[in-house]
Short mmCIF file of C-alpha atoms in Angstrom, two decimals:
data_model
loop_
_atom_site.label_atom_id
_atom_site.label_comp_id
_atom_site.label_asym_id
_atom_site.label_seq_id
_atom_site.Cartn_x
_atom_site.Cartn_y
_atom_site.Cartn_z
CA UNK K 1 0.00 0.00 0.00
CA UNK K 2 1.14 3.62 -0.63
CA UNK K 3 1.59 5.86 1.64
CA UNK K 4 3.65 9.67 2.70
CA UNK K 5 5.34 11.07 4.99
CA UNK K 6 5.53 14.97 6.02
CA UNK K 7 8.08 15.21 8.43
CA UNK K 8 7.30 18.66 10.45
CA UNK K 9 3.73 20.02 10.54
CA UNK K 10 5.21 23.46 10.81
CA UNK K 11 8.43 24.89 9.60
CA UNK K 12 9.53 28.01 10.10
CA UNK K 13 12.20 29.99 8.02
CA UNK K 14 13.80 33.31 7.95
CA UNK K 15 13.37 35.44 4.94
CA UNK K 16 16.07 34.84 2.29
CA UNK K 17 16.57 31.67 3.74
CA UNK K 18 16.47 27.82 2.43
CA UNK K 19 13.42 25.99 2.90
CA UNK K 20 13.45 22.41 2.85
CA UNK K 21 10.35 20.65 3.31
CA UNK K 22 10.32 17.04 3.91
CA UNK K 23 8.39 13.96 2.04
CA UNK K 24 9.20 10.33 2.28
CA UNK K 25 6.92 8.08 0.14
CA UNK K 26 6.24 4.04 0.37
CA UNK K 27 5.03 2.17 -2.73
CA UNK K 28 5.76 -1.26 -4.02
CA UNK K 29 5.97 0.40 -7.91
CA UNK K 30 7.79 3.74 -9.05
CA UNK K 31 5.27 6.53 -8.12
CA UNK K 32 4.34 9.60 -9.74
CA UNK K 33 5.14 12.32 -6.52
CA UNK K 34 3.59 15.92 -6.47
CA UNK K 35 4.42 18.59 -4.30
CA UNK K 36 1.10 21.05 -3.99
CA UNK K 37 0.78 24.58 -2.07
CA UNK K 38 -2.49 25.74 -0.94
CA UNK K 39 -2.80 29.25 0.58
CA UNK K 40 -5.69 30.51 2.72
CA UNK K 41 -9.44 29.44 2.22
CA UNK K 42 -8.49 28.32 -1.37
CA UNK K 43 -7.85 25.15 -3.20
CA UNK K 44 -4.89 23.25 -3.96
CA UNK K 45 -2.29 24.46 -6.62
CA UNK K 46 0.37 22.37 -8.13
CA UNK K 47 3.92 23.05 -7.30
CA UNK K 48 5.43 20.39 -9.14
CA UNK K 49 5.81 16.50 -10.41
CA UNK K 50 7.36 13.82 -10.83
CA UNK K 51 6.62 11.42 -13.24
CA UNK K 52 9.60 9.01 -13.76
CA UNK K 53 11.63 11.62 -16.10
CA UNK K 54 13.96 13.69 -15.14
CA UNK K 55 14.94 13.17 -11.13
CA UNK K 56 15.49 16.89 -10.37
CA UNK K 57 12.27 18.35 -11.04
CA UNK K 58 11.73 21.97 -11.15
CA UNK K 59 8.24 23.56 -10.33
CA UNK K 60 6.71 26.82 -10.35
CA UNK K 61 7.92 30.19 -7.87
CA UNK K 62 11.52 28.88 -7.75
CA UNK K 63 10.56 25.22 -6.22
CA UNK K 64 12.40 21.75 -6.92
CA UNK K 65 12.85 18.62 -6.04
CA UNK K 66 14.51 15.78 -6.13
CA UNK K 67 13.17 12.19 -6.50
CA UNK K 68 15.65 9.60 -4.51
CA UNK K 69 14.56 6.27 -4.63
CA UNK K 70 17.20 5.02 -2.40
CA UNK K 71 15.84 7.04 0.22
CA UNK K 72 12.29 7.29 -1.07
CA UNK K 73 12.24 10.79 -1.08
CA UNK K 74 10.96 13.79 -2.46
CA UNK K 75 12.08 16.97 -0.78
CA UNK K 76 10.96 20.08 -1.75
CA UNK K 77 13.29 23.19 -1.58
CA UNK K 78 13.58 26.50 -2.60
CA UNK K 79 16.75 28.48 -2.03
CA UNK K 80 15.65 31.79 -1.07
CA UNK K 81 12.24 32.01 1.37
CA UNK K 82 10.00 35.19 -0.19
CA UNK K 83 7.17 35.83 2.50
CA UNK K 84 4.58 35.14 -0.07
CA UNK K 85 5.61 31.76 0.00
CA UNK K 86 4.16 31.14 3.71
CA UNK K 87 1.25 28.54 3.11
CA UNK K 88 0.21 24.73 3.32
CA UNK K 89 2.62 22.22 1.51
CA UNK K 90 1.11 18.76 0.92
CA UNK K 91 2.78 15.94 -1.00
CA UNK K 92 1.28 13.43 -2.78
CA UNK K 93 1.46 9.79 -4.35
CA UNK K 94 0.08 8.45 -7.02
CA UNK K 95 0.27 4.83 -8.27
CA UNK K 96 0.31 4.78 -12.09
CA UNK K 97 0.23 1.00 -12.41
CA UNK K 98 -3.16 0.51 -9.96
CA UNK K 99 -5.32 2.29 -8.65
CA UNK K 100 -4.01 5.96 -9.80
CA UNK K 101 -5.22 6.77 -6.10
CA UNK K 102 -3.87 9.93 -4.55
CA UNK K 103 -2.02 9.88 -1.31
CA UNK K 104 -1.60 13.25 0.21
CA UNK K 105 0.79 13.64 3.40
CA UNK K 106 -0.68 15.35 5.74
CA UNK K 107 0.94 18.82 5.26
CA UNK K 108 3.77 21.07 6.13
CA UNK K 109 2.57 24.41 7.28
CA UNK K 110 5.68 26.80 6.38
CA UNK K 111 6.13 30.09 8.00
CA UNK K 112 8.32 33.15 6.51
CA UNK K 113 9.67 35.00 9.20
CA UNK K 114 10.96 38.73 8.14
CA UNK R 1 -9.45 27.96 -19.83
CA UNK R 2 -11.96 28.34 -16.88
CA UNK R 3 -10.33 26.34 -14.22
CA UNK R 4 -12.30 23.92 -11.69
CA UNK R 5 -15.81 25.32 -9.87
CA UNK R 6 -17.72 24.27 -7.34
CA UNK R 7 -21.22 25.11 -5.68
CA UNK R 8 -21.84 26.49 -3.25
CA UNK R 9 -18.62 28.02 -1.58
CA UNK R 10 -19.94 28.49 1.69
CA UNK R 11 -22.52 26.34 3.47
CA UNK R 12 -24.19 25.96 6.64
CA UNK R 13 -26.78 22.70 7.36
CA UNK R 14 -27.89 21.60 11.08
CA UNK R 15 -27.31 17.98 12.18
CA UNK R 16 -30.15 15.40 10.35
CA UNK R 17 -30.01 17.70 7.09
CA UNK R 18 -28.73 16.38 3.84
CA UNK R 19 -26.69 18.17 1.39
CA UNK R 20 -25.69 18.13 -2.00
CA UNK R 21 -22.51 19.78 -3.56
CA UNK R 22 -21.67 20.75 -7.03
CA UNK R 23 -18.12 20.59 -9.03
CA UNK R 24 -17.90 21.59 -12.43
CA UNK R 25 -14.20 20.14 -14.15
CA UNK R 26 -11.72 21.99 -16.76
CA UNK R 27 -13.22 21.05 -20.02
CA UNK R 28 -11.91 18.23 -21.34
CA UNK R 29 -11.26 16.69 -18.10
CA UNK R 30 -12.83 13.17 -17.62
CA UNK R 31 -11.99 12.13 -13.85
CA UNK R 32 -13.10 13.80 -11.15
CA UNK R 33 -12.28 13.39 -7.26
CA UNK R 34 -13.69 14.68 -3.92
CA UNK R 35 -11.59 15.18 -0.79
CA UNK R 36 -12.94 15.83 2.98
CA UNK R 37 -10.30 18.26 3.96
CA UNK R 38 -10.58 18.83 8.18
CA UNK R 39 -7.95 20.66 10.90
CA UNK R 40 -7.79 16.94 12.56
CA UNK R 41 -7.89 14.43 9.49
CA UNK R 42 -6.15 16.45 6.69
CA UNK R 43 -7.04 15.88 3.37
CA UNK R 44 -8.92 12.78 2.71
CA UNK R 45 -9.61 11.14 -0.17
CA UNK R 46 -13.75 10.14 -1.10
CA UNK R 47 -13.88 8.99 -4.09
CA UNK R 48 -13.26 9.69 -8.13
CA UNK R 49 -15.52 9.52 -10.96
CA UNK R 50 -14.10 8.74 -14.56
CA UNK R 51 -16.66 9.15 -17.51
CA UNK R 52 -19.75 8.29 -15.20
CA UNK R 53 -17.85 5.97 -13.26
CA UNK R 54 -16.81 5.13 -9.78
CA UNK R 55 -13.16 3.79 -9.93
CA UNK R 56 -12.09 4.77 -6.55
CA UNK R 57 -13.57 4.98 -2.79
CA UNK R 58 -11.97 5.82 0.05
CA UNK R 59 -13.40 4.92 3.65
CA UNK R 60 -16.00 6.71 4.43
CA UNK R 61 -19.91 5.48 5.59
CA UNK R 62 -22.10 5.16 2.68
CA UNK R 63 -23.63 8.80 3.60
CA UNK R 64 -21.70 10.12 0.97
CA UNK R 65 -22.19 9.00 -2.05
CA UNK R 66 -21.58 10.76 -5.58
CA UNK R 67 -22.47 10.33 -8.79
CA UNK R 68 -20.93 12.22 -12.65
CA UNK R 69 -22.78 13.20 -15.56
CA UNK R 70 -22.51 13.15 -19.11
CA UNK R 71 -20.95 16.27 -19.03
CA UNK R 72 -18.76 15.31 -16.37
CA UNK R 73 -19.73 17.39 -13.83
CA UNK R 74 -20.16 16.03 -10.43
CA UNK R 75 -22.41 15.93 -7.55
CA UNK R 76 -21.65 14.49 -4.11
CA UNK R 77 -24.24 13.90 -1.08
CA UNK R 78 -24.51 13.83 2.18
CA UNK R 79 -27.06 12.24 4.21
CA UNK R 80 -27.99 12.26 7.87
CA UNK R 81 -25.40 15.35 8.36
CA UNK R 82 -23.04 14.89 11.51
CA UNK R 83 -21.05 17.88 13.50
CA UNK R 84 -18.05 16.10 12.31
CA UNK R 85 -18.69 16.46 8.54
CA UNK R 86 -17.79 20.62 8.84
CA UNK R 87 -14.99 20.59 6.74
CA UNK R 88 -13.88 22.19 3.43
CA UNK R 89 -14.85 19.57 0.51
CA UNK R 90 -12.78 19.95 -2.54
CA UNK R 91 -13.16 18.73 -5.85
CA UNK R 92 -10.60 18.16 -8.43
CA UNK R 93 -10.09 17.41 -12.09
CA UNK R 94 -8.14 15.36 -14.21
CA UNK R 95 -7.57 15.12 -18.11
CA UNK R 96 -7.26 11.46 -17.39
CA UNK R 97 -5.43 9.12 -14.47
CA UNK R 98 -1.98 10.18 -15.59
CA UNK R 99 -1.81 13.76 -15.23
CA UNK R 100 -1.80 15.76 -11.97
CA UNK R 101 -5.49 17.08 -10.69
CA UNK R 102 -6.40 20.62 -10.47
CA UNK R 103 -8.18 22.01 -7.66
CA UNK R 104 -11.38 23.92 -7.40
CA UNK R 105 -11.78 26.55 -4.44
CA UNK R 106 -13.39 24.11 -2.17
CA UNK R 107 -17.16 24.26 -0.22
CA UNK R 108 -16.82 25.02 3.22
CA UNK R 109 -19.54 22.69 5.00
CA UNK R 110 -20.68 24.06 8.49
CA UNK R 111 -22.98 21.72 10.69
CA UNK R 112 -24.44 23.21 13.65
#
């Protein structure tokens, strides 16, 4: 069964700073991963993806990631924190060779300090 | 394109009620899914419709149910409303079971 893991419900960064959000995945097939932002009383917006193409994966608003399957991961970083980017980050798996269900983690809540 | 809408935004229902909720896809898009999203629970999956069908449920009591038109627009229900189900419901598309899903602005369910 899939599943992901958020490490940190809440980060906090300084302005300027790196952020680094955390996302470990389990599946018993290569996934497809997403990274998705939501921001206040609004849907979810896509960040990113990976779909078994390129490893390093770069998104929208200066966001990557990287897809290790040696450490099932999918962190998502950006190297310079903007304030606008304080919101909800969820990850999510996807099985492409079953169900196609979405997994979402159960979010990072990331918080730009000036 | 217009991007993913759904009916009513805002809601408010007392406990017993039932409800019904409204999400309109991207054009073109053939799968649609439904998410509980709460403070406690996260986001939750419910289920997803694909050209009429059900191909996914997640676990939730047969009080919600679903269903996806022609069109592929989609309607979910919810019977015998419980202080528990206040939470923001959000619907999201999908050209097919490949591609990533796009988000609509969510209903936000209140049950007093």
């Amino acid at each position: 069964a899939q599943s992901v893991t958020q490490l940190g419900s809440h980060v906090s960064v300084s302005e300027g700073a790196l952020v680094l959000l955390r996302c470990n995945y389990s599946s018993s097939v290569p996934p497809y991963l997403f990274w998705y932002v939501q921001y206040p009383n609004q849907g979810l917006q896509l960040l990113l993806k990976y779909t078994s193409a390129a490893t390093l994966v770069k998104g929208i608003n200066g966001f990557e990631a990287e897809f290790k399957k040696s450490e099932t991961s999918f962190h998502l970083t950006k190297p310079s924190a903007h304030m606008s980017d304080a919101a909800e980050y969820f990850c999510a798996v996807s099985d492409p060779s079953g169900t196609y269900k979405y997994i979402f983690g159960t979010g990072t809540r990331l918080k730009v300090l000036a | 394109k217009a991007g993913v809408t759904q009916t009513p935004r805002y809601l408010i229902k007392t406990r017993g009620q039932q409800v019904t909720l409204s999400c309109s896809p991207i054009s073109g898009h053939r799968s649609v899914s439904w998410y509980q999203q709460t403070p406690g629970q996260g986001l939750q999956f419910l289920f997803e419709y694909f050209s009429e069908t059900q191909r996914n449920k997640g676990n939730f009591p047969g009080r919600f149910s679903g269903r996806q038109f022609s069109n592929s627009r989609s309607e979910m229900n919810v019977s015998t409303l419980e202080l528990g189900d206040s939470a923001l419901y959000l619907c999201a598309s999908s050209p097919d079971r490949v591609n990533e899903q796009f988000f609509g602005p969510g209903t936000r369910l209140t049950v007093l």
